[in-house]
Short mmCIF file of C-alpha atoms in Angstrom, two decimals:
data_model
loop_
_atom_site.label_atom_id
_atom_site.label_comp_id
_atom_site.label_asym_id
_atom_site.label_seq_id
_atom_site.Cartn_x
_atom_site.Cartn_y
_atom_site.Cartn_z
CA UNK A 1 -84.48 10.37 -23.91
CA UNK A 2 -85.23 14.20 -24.37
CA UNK A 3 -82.79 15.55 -27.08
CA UNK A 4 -80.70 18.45 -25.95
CA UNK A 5 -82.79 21.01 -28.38
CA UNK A 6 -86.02 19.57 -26.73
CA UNK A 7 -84.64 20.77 -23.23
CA UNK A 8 -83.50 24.01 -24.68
CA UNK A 9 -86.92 24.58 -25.93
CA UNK A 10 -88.36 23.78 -22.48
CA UNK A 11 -86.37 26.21 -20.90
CA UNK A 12 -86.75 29.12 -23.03
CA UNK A 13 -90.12 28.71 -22.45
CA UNK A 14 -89.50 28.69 -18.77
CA UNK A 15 -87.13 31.26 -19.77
CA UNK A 16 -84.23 29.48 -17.75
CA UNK A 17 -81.00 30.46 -19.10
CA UNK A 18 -79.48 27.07 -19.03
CA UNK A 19 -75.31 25.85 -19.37
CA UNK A 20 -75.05 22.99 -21.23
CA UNK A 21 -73.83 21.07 -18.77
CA UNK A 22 -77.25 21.93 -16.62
CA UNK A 23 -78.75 21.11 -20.08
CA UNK A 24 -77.19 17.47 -19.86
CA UNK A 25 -78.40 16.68 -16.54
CA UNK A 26 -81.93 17.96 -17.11
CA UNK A 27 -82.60 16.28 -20.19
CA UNK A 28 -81.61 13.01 -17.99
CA UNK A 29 -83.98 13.60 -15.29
CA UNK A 30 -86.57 15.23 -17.65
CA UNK A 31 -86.86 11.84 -19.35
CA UNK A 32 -87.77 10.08 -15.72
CA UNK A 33 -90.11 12.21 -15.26
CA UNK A 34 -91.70 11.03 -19.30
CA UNK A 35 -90.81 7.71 -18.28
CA UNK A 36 -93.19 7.63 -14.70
CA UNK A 37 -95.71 8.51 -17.20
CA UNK A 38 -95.46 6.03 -19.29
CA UNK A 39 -95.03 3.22 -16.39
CA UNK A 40 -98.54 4.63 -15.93
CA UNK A 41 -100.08 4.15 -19.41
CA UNK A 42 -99.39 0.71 -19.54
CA UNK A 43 -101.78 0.06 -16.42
CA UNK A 44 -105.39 -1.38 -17.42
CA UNK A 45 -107.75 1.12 -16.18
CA UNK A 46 -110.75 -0.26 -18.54
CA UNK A 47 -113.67 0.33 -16.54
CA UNK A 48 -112.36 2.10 -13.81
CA UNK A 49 -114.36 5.71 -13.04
CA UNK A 50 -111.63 8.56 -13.04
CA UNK A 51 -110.94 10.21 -9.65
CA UNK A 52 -110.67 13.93 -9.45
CA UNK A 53 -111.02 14.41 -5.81
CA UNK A 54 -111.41 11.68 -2.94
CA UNK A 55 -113.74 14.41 -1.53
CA UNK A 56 -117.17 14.06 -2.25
CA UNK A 57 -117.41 17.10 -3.51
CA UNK A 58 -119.02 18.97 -6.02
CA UNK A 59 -118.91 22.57 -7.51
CA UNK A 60 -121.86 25.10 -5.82
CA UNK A 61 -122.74 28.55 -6.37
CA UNK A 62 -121.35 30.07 -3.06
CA UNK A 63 -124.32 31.77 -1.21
CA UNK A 64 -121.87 33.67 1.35
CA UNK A 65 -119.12 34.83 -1.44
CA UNK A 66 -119.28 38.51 -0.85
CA UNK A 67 -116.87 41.06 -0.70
CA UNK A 68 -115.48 42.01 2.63
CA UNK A 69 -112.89 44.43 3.11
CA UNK A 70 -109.77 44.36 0.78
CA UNK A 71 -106.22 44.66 1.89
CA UNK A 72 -104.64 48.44 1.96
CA UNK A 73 -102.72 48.69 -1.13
CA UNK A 74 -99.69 49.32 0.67
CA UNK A 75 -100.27 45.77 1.87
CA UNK A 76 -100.98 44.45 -1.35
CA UNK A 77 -97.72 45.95 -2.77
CA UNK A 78 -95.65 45.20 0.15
CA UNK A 79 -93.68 42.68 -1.28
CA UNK A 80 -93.56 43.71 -5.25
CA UNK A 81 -89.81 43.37 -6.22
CA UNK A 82 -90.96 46.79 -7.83
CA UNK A 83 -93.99 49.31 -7.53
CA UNK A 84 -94.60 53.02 -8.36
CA UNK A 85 -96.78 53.30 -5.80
CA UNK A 86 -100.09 52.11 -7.22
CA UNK A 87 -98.90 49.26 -9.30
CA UNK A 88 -97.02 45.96 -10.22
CA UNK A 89 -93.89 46.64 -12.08
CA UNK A 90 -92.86 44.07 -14.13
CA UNK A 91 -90.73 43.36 -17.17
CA UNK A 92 -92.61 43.46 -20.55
CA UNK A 93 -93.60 39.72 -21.74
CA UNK A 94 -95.18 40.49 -24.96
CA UNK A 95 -92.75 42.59 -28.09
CA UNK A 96 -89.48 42.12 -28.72
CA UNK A 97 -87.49 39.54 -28.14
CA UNK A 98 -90.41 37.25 -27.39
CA UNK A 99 -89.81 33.53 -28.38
CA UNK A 100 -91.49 32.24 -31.18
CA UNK A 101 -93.27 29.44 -29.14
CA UNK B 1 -86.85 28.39 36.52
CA UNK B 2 -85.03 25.26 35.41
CA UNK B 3 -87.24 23.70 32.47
CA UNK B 4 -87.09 20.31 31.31
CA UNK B 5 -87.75 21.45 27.71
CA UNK B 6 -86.92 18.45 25.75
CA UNK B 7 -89.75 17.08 27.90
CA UNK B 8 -92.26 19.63 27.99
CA UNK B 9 -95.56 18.55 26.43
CA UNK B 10 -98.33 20.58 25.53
CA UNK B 11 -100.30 19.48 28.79
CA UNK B 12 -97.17 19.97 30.89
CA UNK B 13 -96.39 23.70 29.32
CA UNK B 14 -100.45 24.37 30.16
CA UNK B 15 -100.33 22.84 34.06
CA UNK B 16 -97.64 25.28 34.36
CA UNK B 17 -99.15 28.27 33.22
CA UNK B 18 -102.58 27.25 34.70
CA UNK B 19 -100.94 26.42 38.09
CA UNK B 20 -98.64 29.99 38.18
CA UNK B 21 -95.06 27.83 38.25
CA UNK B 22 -94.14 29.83 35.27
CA UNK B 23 -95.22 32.69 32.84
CA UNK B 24 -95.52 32.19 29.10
CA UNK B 25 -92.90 34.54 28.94
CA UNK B 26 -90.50 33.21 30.94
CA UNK B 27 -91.11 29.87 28.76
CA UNK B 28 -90.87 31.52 26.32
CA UNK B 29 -87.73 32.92 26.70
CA UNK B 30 -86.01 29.40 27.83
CA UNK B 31 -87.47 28.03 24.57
CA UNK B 32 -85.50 31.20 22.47
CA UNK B 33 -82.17 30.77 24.39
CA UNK B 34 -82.28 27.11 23.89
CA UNK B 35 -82.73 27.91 20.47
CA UNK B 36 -80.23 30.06 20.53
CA UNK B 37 -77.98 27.35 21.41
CA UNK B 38 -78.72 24.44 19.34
CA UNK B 39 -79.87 26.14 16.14
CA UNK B 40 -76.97 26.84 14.78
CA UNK B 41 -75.86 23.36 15.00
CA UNK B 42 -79.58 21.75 14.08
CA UNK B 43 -80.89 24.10 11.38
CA UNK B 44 -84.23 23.44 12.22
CA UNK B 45 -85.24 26.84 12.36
CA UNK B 46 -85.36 29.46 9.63
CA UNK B 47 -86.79 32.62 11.21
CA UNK B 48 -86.97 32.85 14.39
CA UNK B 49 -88.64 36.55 15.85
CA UNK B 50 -88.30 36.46 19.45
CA UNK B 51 -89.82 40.28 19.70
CA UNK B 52 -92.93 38.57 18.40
CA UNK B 53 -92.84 35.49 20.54
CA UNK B 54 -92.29 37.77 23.58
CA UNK B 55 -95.40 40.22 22.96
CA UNK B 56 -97.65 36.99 22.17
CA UNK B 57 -96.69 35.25 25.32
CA UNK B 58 -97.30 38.73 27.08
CA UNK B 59 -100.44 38.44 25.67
CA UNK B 60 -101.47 35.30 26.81
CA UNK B 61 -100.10 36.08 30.22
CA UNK B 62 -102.85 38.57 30.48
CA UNK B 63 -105.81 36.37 29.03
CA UNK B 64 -104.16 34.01 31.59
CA UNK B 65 -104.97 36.90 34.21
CA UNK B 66 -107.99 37.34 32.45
CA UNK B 67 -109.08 34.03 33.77
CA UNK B 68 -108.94 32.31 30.50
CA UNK B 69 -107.79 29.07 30.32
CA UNK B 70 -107.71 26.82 26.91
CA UNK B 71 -105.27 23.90 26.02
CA UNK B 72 -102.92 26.25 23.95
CA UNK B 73 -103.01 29.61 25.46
CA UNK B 74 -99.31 30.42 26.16
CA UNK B 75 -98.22 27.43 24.74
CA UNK B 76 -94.79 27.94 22.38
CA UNK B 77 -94.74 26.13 19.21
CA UNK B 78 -92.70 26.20 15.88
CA UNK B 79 -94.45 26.20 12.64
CA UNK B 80 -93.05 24.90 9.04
CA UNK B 81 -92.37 27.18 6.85
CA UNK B 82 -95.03 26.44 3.98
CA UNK B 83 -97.48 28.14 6.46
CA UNK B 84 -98.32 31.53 5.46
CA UNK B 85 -98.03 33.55 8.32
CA UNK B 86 -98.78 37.01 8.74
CA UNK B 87 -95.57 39.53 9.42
CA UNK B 88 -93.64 36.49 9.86
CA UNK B 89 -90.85 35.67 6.49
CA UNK B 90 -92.19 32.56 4.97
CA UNK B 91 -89.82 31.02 2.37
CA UNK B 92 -91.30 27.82 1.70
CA UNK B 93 -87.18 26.60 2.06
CA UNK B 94 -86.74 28.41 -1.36
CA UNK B 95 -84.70 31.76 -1.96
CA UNK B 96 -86.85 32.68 -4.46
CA UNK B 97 -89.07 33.53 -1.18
CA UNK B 98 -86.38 35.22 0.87
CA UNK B 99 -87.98 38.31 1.42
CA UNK B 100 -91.52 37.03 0.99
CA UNK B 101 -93.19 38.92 4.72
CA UNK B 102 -96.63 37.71 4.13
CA UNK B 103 -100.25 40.09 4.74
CA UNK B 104 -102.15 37.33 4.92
CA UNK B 105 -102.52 34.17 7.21
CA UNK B 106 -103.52 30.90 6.28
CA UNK B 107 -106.27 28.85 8.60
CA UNK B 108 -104.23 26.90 10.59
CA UNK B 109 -102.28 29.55 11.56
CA UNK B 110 -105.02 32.19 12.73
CA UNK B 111 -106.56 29.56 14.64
CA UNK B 112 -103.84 28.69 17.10
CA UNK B 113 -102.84 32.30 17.07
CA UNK B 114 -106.46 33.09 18.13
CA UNK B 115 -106.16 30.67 20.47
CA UNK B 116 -103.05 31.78 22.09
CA UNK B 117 -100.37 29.74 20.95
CA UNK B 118 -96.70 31.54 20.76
CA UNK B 119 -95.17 31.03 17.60
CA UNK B 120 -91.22 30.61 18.15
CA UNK B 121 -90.41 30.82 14.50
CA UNK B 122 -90.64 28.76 10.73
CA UNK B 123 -88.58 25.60 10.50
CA UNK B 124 -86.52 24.19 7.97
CA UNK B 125 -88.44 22.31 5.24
CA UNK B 126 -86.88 20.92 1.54
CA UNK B 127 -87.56 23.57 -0.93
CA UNK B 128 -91.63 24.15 -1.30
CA UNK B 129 -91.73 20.78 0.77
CA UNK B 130 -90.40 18.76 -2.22
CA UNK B 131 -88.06 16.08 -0.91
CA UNK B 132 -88.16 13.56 2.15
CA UNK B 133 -84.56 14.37 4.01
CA UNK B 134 -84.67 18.56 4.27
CA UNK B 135 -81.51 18.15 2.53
CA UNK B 136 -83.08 20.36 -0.33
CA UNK B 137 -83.54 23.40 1.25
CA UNK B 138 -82.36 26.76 0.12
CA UNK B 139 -80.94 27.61 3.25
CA UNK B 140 -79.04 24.00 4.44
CA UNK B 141 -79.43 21.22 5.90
CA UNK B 142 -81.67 20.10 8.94
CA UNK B 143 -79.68 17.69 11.01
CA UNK B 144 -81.09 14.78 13.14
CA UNK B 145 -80.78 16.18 17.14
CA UNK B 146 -80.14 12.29 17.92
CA UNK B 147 -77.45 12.08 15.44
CA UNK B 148 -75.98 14.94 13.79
CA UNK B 149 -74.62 12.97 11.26
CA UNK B 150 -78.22 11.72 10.05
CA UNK B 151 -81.02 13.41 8.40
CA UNK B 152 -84.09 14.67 10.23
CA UNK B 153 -86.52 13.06 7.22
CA UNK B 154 -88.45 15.71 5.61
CA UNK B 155 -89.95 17.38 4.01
CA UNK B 156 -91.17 18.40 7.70
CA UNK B 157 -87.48 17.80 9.20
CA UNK B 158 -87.48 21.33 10.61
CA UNK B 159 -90.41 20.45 12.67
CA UNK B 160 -89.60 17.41 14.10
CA UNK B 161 -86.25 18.21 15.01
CA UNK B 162 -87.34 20.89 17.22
CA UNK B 163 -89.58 18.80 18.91
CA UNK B 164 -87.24 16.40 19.36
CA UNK B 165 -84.84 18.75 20.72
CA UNK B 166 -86.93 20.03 22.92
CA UNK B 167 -86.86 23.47 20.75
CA UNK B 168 -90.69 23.85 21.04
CA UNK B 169 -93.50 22.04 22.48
CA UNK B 170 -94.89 20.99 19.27
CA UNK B 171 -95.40 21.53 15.61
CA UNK B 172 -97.33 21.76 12.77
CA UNK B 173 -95.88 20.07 9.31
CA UNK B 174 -97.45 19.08 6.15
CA UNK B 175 -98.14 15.55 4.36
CA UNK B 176 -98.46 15.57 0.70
CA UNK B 177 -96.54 11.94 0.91
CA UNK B 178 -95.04 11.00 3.64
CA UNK B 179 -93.70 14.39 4.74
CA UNK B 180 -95.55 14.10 8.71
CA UNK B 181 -95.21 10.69 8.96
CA UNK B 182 -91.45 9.85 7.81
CA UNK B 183 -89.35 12.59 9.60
CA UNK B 184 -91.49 12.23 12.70
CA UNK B 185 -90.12 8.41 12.18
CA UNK B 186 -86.57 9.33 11.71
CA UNK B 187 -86.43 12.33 14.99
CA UNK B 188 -88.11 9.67 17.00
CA UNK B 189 -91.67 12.35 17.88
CA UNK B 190 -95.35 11.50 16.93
CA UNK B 191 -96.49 12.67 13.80
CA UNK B 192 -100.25 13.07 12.96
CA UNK B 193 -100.86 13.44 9.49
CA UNK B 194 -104.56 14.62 8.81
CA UNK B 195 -107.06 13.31 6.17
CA UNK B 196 -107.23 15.03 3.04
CA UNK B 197 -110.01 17.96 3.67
CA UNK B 198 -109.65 17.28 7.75
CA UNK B 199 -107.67 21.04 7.58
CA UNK B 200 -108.23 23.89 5.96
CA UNK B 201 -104.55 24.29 2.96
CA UNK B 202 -105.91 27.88 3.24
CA UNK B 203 -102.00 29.95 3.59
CA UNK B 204 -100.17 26.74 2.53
CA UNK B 205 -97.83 26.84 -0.18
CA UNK B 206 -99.35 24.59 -2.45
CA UNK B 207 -97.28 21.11 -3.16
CA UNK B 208 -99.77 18.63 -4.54
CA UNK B 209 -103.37 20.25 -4.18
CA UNK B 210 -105.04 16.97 -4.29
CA UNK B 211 -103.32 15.81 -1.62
CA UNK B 212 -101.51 18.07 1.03
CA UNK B 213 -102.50 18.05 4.35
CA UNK B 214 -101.38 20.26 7.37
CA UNK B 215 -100.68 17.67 10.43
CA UNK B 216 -99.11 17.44 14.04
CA UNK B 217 -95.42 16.66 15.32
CA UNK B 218 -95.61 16.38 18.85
CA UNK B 219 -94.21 14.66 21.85
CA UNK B 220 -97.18 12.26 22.26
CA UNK B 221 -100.39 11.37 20.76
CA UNK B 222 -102.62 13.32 23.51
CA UNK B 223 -100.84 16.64 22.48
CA UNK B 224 -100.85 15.86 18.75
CA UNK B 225 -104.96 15.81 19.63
CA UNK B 226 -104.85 19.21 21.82
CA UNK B 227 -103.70 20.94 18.66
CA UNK B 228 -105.26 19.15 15.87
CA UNK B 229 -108.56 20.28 18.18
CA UNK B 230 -107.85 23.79 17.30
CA UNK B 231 -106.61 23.46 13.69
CA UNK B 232 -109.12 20.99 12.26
CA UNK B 233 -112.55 21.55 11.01
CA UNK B 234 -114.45 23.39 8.00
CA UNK B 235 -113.68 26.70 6.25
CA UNK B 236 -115.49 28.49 3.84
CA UNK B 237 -111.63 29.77 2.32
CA UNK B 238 -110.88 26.22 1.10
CA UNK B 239 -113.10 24.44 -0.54
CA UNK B 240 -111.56 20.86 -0.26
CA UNK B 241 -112.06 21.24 3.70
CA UNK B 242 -114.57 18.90 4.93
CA UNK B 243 -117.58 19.91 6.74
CA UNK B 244 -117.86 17.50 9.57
CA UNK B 245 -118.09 17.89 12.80
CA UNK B 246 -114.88 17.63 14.38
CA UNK B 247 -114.55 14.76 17.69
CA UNK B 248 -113.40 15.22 20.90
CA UNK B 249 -109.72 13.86 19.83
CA UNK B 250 -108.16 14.41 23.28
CA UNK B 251 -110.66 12.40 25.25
CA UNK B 252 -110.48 9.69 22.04
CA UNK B 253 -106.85 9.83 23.07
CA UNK B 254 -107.13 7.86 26.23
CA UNK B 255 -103.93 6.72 28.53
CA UNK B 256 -102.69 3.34 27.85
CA UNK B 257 -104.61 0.88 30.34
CA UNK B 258 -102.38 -1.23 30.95
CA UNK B 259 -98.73 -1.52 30.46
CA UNK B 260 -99.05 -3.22 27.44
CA UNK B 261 -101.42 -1.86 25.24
CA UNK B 262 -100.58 -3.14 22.09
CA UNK B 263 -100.86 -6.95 23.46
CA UNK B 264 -103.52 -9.18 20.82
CA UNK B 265 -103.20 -6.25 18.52
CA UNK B 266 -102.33 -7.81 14.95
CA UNK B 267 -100.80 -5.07 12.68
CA UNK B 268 -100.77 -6.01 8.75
CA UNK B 269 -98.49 -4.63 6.11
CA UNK B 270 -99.26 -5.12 2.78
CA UNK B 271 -96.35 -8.06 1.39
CA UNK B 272 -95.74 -5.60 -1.67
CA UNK B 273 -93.54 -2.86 1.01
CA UNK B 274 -91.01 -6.00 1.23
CA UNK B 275 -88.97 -5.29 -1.62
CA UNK B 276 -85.79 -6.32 -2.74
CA UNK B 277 -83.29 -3.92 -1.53
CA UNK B 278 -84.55 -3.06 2.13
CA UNK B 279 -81.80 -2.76 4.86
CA UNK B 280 -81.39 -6.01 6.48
CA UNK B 281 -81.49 -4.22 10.27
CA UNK B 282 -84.86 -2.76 8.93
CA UNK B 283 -86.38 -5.76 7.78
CA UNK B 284 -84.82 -7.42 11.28
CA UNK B 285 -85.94 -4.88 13.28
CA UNK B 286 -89.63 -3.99 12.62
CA UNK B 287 -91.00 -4.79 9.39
CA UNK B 288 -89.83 -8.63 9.40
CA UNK B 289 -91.42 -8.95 12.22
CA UNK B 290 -94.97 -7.79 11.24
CA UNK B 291 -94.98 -9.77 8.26
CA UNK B 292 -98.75 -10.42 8.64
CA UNK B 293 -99.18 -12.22 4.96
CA UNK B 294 -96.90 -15.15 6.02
CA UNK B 295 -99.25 -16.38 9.28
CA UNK B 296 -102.77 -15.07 9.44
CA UNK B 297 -106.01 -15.83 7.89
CA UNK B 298 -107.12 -14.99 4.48
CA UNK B 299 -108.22 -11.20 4.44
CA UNK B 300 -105.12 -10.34 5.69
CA UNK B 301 -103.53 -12.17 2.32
CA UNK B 302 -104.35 -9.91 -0.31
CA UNK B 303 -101.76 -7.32 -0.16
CA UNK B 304 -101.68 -4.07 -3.00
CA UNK B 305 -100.88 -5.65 -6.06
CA UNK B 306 -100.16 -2.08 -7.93
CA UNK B 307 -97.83 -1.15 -5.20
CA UNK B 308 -95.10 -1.13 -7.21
CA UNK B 309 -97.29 1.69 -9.33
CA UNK B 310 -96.69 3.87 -6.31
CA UNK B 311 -93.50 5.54 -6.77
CA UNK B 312 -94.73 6.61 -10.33
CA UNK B 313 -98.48 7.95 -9.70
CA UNK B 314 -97.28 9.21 -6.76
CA UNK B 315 -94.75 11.78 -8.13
CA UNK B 316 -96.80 12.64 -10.64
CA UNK B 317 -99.78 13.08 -9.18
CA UNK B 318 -97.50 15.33 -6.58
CA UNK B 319 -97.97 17.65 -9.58
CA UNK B 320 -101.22 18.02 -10.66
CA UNK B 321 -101.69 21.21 -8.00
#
C-alpha cells in the first residue's frame, strides 16, 4: 500500500492539488494499479521473445516525408487557452516555486 | 415523409436517395428532430451541429444530381467523440476538452466525409474512452434506449445507442478492449471491431496505442461492411496501419441462405471465461449453452490457461500509449 506522502509526491509532480480525503482514495487505487503489476511479474516468461507490436513492422526511413503546406497560424493557435498573437502562452515551469523532484 | 428511422440501414437510407423517395436533407432533418426528441432523455449525443449536417446533406444532394452514386453519399451517421473532427467540438467525454474545435481531421473521418457521409454529431463516450458503461463521462450518463434504467456498455455507448434508437444510420466507435464489441452487446446493434492496423488511429485520441482500433456499430453486418469499405485500408499518417489490400467486405457479407444459418456451426469458448461469479441467467442463457470444452473433441479442449492474467496485462498494457 502507497503511503500517503508517496501519493502526495505523485501528485505534486502531476501538480494535482489533492484533499486528503482524495489523497486516501488514491493511494487505495494507486496500489491496484502496483499490484496488476506485480500479478504480472510472477508469470514465467523464460524464453518467451518480447512483443512490441503484433504488426510486423519495422522502423524505415520514410521516402515520401516531405513538407506540405502547414496550418495558418491562426489555426494553429485557435484553441490556445492563451496567445499574443504569434505564440503559446503558458505559465512558467522552470524558477520559483518549482518542486524539488 | 414518414421514416422508419429506427429501421433505416445504410442500404435502405441509399435506395432512397438513389431512387428520389427522399433527399438527404429531408433525412437529414428527421434524423435531427428525432434527436431532438430523445437526446435529452438518451445522452447519446454530445454535439450535435445541425447547420453542418444540413449543408453536407445539401451537398450530397447535388453530387446525387451530379449523377454520383456511392454506398454512403447522403447517408447520416453519428461519430464518437475520440474522432478528431475538423470544426466539429471533440471532447473525448472529458471537460478538460470542452472547447477543444479541432483544425485537423483524423483518417477515418475525411474518408467518409469525402465520401459523402452526413455527420449528425459526436456521441457520448466514458472519459478519453476509459471505462466499459459511459457512465464516466464528463458530461453524464448514456442510457440504454431499450431500458433507460440500464447502461448502454461503453466506452462506445454513445454510438450504439443511437443506432439503436434509430438516431443515425450507423456509427463509428473504437476498441481498445472491448469498447465495439460490449456496448454493441448491451444496445442490442452489430458491432465490428477492426484488427489492430486494419484503420488508420490517425485523429483518434489515443487510449492504448498498441491496441485501439476504430470499428463499426451498425444495424446489420452488410452495413457494418459498406462503411468499414470506406474507412479501412493503408495511410502513410499512421504508421501501425497495415498495407494490405482491402476485400470486397460487402459482397463477403452475403444474405443468410437459408433460414438457419448458423445450423452445424460449433462455436467454442475458451472454459477459463466460466468463472465463479457469472450471473446465473447469463450462464443459462448463452454461455452455458456453448460450453464447447465439456462435449467435443480434443482441440477444442485446451482452453487459455493465463486467462485469468487478462484483467491485469490488459489494464496495463491499456497504458503503454
Amino acid at each position: 500500500m502507497l503511503t500517503a506522502a508517496e501519493v502526495e509526491r505523485i501528485a505534486r509532480l502531476a501538480r494535482l492539488d489533492l484533499t486528503d480525503d482524495e489523497a486516501k482514495r488514491y493511494a487505495v487505487q494507486l496500489s491496484a494499479v502496483l499490484d496488476y503489476a506485480a500479478e504480472l511479474e510472477r508469470v514465467d516468461v523464460e524464453g518467451i521473445p518480447p512483443t512490441a507490436s503484433v504488426l510486423p513492422i519495422r522502423s524505415v526511413m520514410r521516402a515520401g516525408d516531405a513538407p506540405g503546406a502547414p496550418l495558418p497560424r491562426a489555426s494553429v493557435l485557435a484553441n490556445a487557452p492563451s496567445s499574443d498573437g504569434a505564440s503559446f502562452e503558458v505559465p512558467a515551469t522552470l524558477g520559483d516555486g518549482e518542486p524539488a523532484d | 415523409m414518414v421514416f422508419d428511422l429506427p429501421a433505416l440501414t445504410v442500404r435502405a437510407a441509399r435506395a432512397g436517395l438513389r431512387s428520389g423517395a427522399f433527399t438527404s436533407v429531408a433525412l437529414t432533418r428527421a434524423f435531427l428532430d428525432r434527436i431532438s426528441t430523445l437526446n435529452p432523455r438518451l445522452n447519446a449525443f454530445l454535439t450535435v451541429d445541425a447547420e453542418a449536417a444540413l449543408a453536407q446533406a445539401a451537398a450530397a444532394d447535388a453530387r446525387m444530381a451530379a449523377g454520383e452514386d456511392t454506398p454512403m453519399l447522403g447517408v447520416p451517421i453519428a461519430l464518437k467523440d475520440v474522432l478528431v473532427t475538423r470544426g466539429l467540438r471533440t471532447t473525448a467525454g472529458s471537460r478538460i476538452l470542452e472547447n477543444y474545435v479541432p483544425v485537423w481531421e483524423g483518417t477515418a473521418v475525411a474518408r467518409l466525409r469525402a465520401a459523402g457521409a452526413v455527420f449528425l454529431g459526436k456521441t457520448n463516450t466514458d472519459e478519453f474512452a476509459m471505462g466499459s458503461s459511459t457512465e464516466n463521462s464528463g458530461y453524464g450518463v448514456t442510457r440504454n434506449p431499450w431500458d433507460e434504467s440500464r447502461v448502454p456498455g461503453g466506452s462506445s455507448g454513445g454510438s450504439a445507442a443511437a443506432v439503436a434508437a434509430g438516431l443515425c444510420c450507423a456509427a463509428l466507435g473504437t476498441d481498445t478492449g472491448g469498447s465495439v464489441r460490449q456496448p454493441a452487446a448491451y444496445c442490442g446493434v452489430t458491432g465490428l471491431k477492426n484488427s489492430y492496423g486494419r484503420v488508420s488511429r490517425y485523429g483518434l485520441v489515443a487510449y492504448g496505442s498498441s491496441l485501439d482500433s476504430i470499428g463499426v456499430l451498425a444495424h446489420d453486418a452488410w452495413d457494418a461492411a459498406i462503411v468499414n469499405g470506406v474507412i479501412a485500408g493503408w495511410d502513410a499518417q499512421d504508421s501501425t496501419s497495415m498495407n494490405l489490400d482491402v476485400p470486397d467486405y460487402v459482397s463477403a457479407t452475403a444474405a443468410p441462405s437459408s433460414a438457419r444459418p448458423l445450423a452445424g456451426v460449433r462455436i467454442g469458448a475458451p472454459r477459463e471465461y466460466f468463472i465463479s461469479g457469472i450471473q446465473p441467467e447469463v450462464e443459462r442463457g448463452g454461455a452455458g449453452r456453448h460450453r464447447p470444452t465439456r462435449s467435443v473433441g480434443r482441440d477444442h479442449r485446451r482452453g487459455q490457461p493465463a486467462q485469468h492474467r487478462a484483467r491485469a496485462a490488459g489494464l496495463l498494457s491499456h497504458r503503454d500509449g
